[in-house]
Amino acid sequence: MLNVISTGEAIEEVLNCVQGASTGTEFVSLSACLGRKIAKDIISGEFIPPFSRSTVDGFAVSASDTYGSSESIPAMLTLKGEILMGEKAEEKIKKGECIRISTGGMLPAGADSVVMLEHTQTDFDGLCLVFKAVGPFENVTKKGDDIVPGRMVIKKGTVLSSKHIGILASLGITEIECTKRPVVAVISTGDELVEITEKPADGKIRNINSAMLSALLLENGCDVVDSGIIRDSKAELEKALKIAADESDVILISGGSSAGARDLTAEIINENGSLLFHGISMKPGKPTIFGSCFGKPVFGLPGHPTAAYFVSVRMVLPLLTKLGAVAKGTKKETAVLSCNLPSNHGREEIVCVELENGKATPVFGKSGIVSLLSESDGYVIIDRNCEGLKTNEEVTVNLF
Amino acid sequence: MLNVISTGEAIEEVLNCVQGASTGTEFVSLSACLGRKIAKDIISGEFIPPFSRSTVDGFAVSASDTYGSSESIPAMLTLKGEILMGEKAEEKIKKGECIRISTGGMLPAGADSVVMLEHTQTDFDGLCLVFKAVGPFENVTKKGDDIVPGRMVIKKGTVLSSKHIGILASLGITEIECTKRPVVAVISTGDELVEITEKPADGKIRNINSAMLSALLLENGCDVVDSGIIRDSKAELEKALKIAADESDVILISGGSSAGARDLTAEIINENGSLLFHGISMKPGKPTIFGSCFGKPVFGLPGHPTAAYFVSVRMVLPLLTKLGAVAKGTKKETAVLSCNLPSNHGREEIVCVELENGKATPVFGKSGIVSLLSESDGYVIIDRNCEGLKTNEEVTVNLF
């Protein structure tokens, strides 16, 4: 007889188990850092831009030389030559002089602004006529206008996306210290399981859970160790758990929905760690086990794929997020029920739904049905104290 | 002088260019298919479950043998033995017989239901007392109850997520035909560029755009070929374009914001294909070039990172999505402006904003500012015909 606790109590127990724990950090290259969480503030060590640059095609000038110029009375400056892209201006320009410059070109000493090409004329030898005055720093991005040394450019804990890459590249940062992705070992148990590459003989079924749980974990910022199929033998399971504890941060064992098989898992956890709960008032998911074994958190998940999936969503992902995983996150949508949902008093219930035009229609399936997940648009979590929901009542749908 | 067209016209031109084109398909393994778009309907070839299974621990019976049984008058059945997990029941059970079965076990011939363990008692030798009647198929998932051969389980065009993996694994499908990810070549041009691993000498800056655009493309379901930095030479650029056309489906050339450099790109496209537009009324992004060159669509993006980023978001991603890429998608949020935004009549303008408590505050930066993207929460697209927006006016913010 399972001594069940509520989902709320179970989640609390799970999160307490990893209080203060972390997976550590590692350096990740710029080309592989999308979706990773940075472990330290990124502080600039440089000026960006590293020199004052023209933002237009035109002529670099000293602004005061252009004051008062107009279409009728242009300023007349001596053209000193051209600054090529990527080159430093060797000479300083003096009062009354100007130098041809392209967008992005480095401003020479003595110049503080740029006149746009269209406001000039250079028909006369060595002379440049300026028809429009510019102010100091007009058409110029000054050294350090973007970033100066010491400025924090990306905050610790930020999850990197493409919008951050430009700034990291500009600072020459090609290795970024990030939170390590939690490693999760996935063990499937059951004498009835065969690898998914096989055609199952009578009495046997394919090992769905390893592939399914691995996918859920990968989607939610974790690395996976596939520990394979273990037969219903205490010695084998204990050995597999021990190896998994060495290779991972968290262990998931699915399968063994029969009372005998569940007890085996609970026994091993008890003998090599501590069993924190065995049974939750959640539907699906009642025979869920959790504890610490060989020093690592271990979940004994139900064998039914849908149950294993939802227990993982409700409890395993929060634990992994606390350890530093960047979870995919769940989009929610409000909808109205298209029919009544009877009370499930005392148990939290997860009901799959199809969504259409703001209407949520529950999709029910027998125990172990795999197509349920694939064909639903999302799921509704019904609180254990709920007395039942009526047609047209508003519900929050967690989208897949 | 650029002959600019509107963003709307430009996007139309871009999408027309790939009308009817596709990247083809490829087989992807189950462990690598998350986020991929399937190319054909997945039709089941099997019964799932492949045999009738018990959903509880108990005894497999013929339901009619239990009719009328109760606590006071239990049915008495002869216990034939036990069906072990993963094994086929060799013998058929006859009327008046029952056989011990575990959750998930295969139902033997002659049995059509299962009595739960807690409603039985087997103290007497060879006898099993049943205290509660069951109906036909009670506590049983029948062969094919989940899926039957010929049923479509996942529709063509579906983007795979973890919720689909269980059903694919159950059917033993380990290689899935998916739309090929578009391959995009990224070329950065400019004599002022150095690799991001270098410390730039005076006049030079790091090649931000290659890293930044590659990240944007990877985030949006594409593969990237980094074609490196090309100097401002017609021969080099033409050669690079030709190689890129062989290696990719779409080419991005960024850089060369100066009129001279842009003309070079436009010239090469013209001579080896057709230039479809050169200049769009978009801010940032005016000097954007697009055409077909050596048989592939080519974008000439501005050199300024923020401009290159936004032109890619507005035009390159829609083209790639049309070619089959699974784009990340943009979450939108409504907010109110915290200040006035002056009219940008005639040009579509993209303004970066910071979001806080439903208020959007524009973040302005000089041309070429890289930190703008990183420090903004999203951006607002202001229509070219907009006369200006006022404080507290509602805007749609595209979140990063």
Short mmCIF file of N, CA and C in Angstrom, two decimals, chain A residues 30-31 34 161-162 164-170 173-174, chain B residues 186 188 196 207-218 224 226 254:
data_model
loop_
_atom_site.label_atom_id
_atom_site.label_comp_id
_atom_site.label_asym_id
_atom_site.label_seq_id
_atom_site.Cartn_x
_atom_site.Cartn_y
_atom_site.Cartn_z
N LEU A 30 32.00 30.46 -28.60
CA LEU A 30 31.00 31.41 -29.08
C LEU A 30 30.03 30.75 -30.06
N SER A 31 30.55 29.83 -30.87
CA SER A 31 29.70 29.19 -31.89
C SER A 31 28.76 28.15 -31.30
N LEU A 34 24.67 29.40 -27.87
CA LEU A 34 23.24 29.77 -27.91
C LEU A 34 22.45 28.91 -26.94
N SER A 161 21.31 34.43 -26.49
CA SER A 161 20.61 34.27 -27.77
C SER A 161 21.38 35.07 -28.80
N SER A 162 20.92 35.04 -30.05
CA SER A 162 21.69 35.69 -31.12
C SER A 162 21.89 37.18 -30.86
N HIS A 164 22.93 38.60 -28.35
CA HIS A 164 24.11 38.86 -27.53
C HIS A 164 25.42 38.61 -28.27
N ILE A 165 25.33 37.90 -29.38
CA ILE A 165 26.56 37.43 -30.03
C ILE A 165 27.40 38.57 -30.58
N GLY A 166 26.73 39.60 -31.10
CA GLY A 166 27.47 40.72 -31.68
C GLY A 166 28.40 41.37 -30.67
N ILE A 167 27.88 41.59 -29.47
CA ILE A 167 28.68 42.28 -28.47
C ILE A 167 29.85 41.39 -28.00
N LEU A 168 29.61 40.11 -27.89
CA LEU A 168 30.69 39.20 -27.49
C LEU A 168 31.76 39.16 -28.58
N ALA A 169 31.33 39.11 -29.83
CA ALA A 169 32.29 39.09 -30.94
C ALA A 169 33.08 40.39 -31.00
N SER A 170 32.40 41.50 -30.76
CA SER A 170 33.08 42.80 -30.85
C SER A 170 34.19 42.89 -29.80
N ILE A 173 35.48 38.00 -27.41
CA ILE A 173 35.25 36.95 -26.43
C ILE A 173 34.78 35.70 -27.16
N THR A 174 35.62 34.68 -27.23
CA THR A 174 35.30 33.49 -28.01
C THR A 174 35.07 32.26 -27.13
N VAL B 186 27.63 32.70 -45.20
CA VAL B 186 27.78 34.05 -44.65
C VAL B 186 29.16 34.59 -45.03
N SER B 188 31.56 38.02 -45.02
CA SER B 188 31.73 39.38 -44.52
C SER B 188 32.78 40.08 -45.37
N ILE B 196 37.65 37.54 -35.16
CA ILE B 196 37.34 37.97 -33.80
C ILE B 196 38.37 37.50 -32.78
N ASN B 207 35.40 41.16 -36.93
CA ASN B 207 34.30 40.75 -37.82
C ASN B 207 33.13 40.28 -36.98
N ILE B 208 32.28 41.23 -36.57
CA ILE B 208 31.14 40.90 -35.73
C ILE B 208 30.07 40.15 -36.51
N ASN B 209 29.81 40.61 -37.73
CA ASN B 209 28.63 40.12 -38.46
C ASN B 209 28.60 38.63 -38.75
N SER B 210 29.74 38.04 -39.07
CA SER B 210 29.72 36.60 -39.36
C SER B 210 29.20 35.82 -38.16
N ALA B 211 29.76 36.11 -36.97
CA ALA B 211 29.35 35.38 -35.77
C ALA B 211 27.88 35.67 -35.44
N MET B 212 27.50 36.94 -35.54
CA MET B 212 26.15 37.34 -35.17
C MET B 212 25.10 36.75 -36.11
N LEU B 213 25.35 36.85 -37.41
CA LEU B 213 24.38 36.31 -38.38
C LEU B 213 24.33 34.78 -38.30
N SER B 214 25.48 34.16 -38.10
CA SER B 214 25.49 32.69 -37.97
C SER B 214 24.60 32.27 -36.81
N ALA B 215 24.70 33.00 -35.69
CA ALA B 215 23.88 32.66 -34.53
C ALA B 215 22.39 32.82 -34.84
N LEU B 216 22.05 33.91 -35.48
CA LEU B 216 20.65 34.16 -35.85
C LEU B 216 20.12 33.03 -36.75
N LEU B 217 20.95 32.60 -37.68
CA LEU B 217 20.54 31.55 -38.61
C LEU B 217 20.39 30.21 -37.89
N LEU B 218 21.33 29.88 -37.01
CA LEU B 218 21.27 28.62 -36.27
C LEU B 218 20.02 28.58 -35.39
N VAL B 224 24.85 26.67 -41.35
CA VAL B 224 25.64 27.82 -41.79
C VAL B 224 26.98 27.41 -42.36
N ASP B 226 30.42 29.27 -42.97
CA ASP B 226 31.12 30.54 -42.73
C ASP B 226 32.15 30.73 -43.83
N SER B 254 27.64 40.62 -45.91
CA SER B 254 27.45 41.85 -45.14
C SER B 254 28.71 42.70 -45.26
#
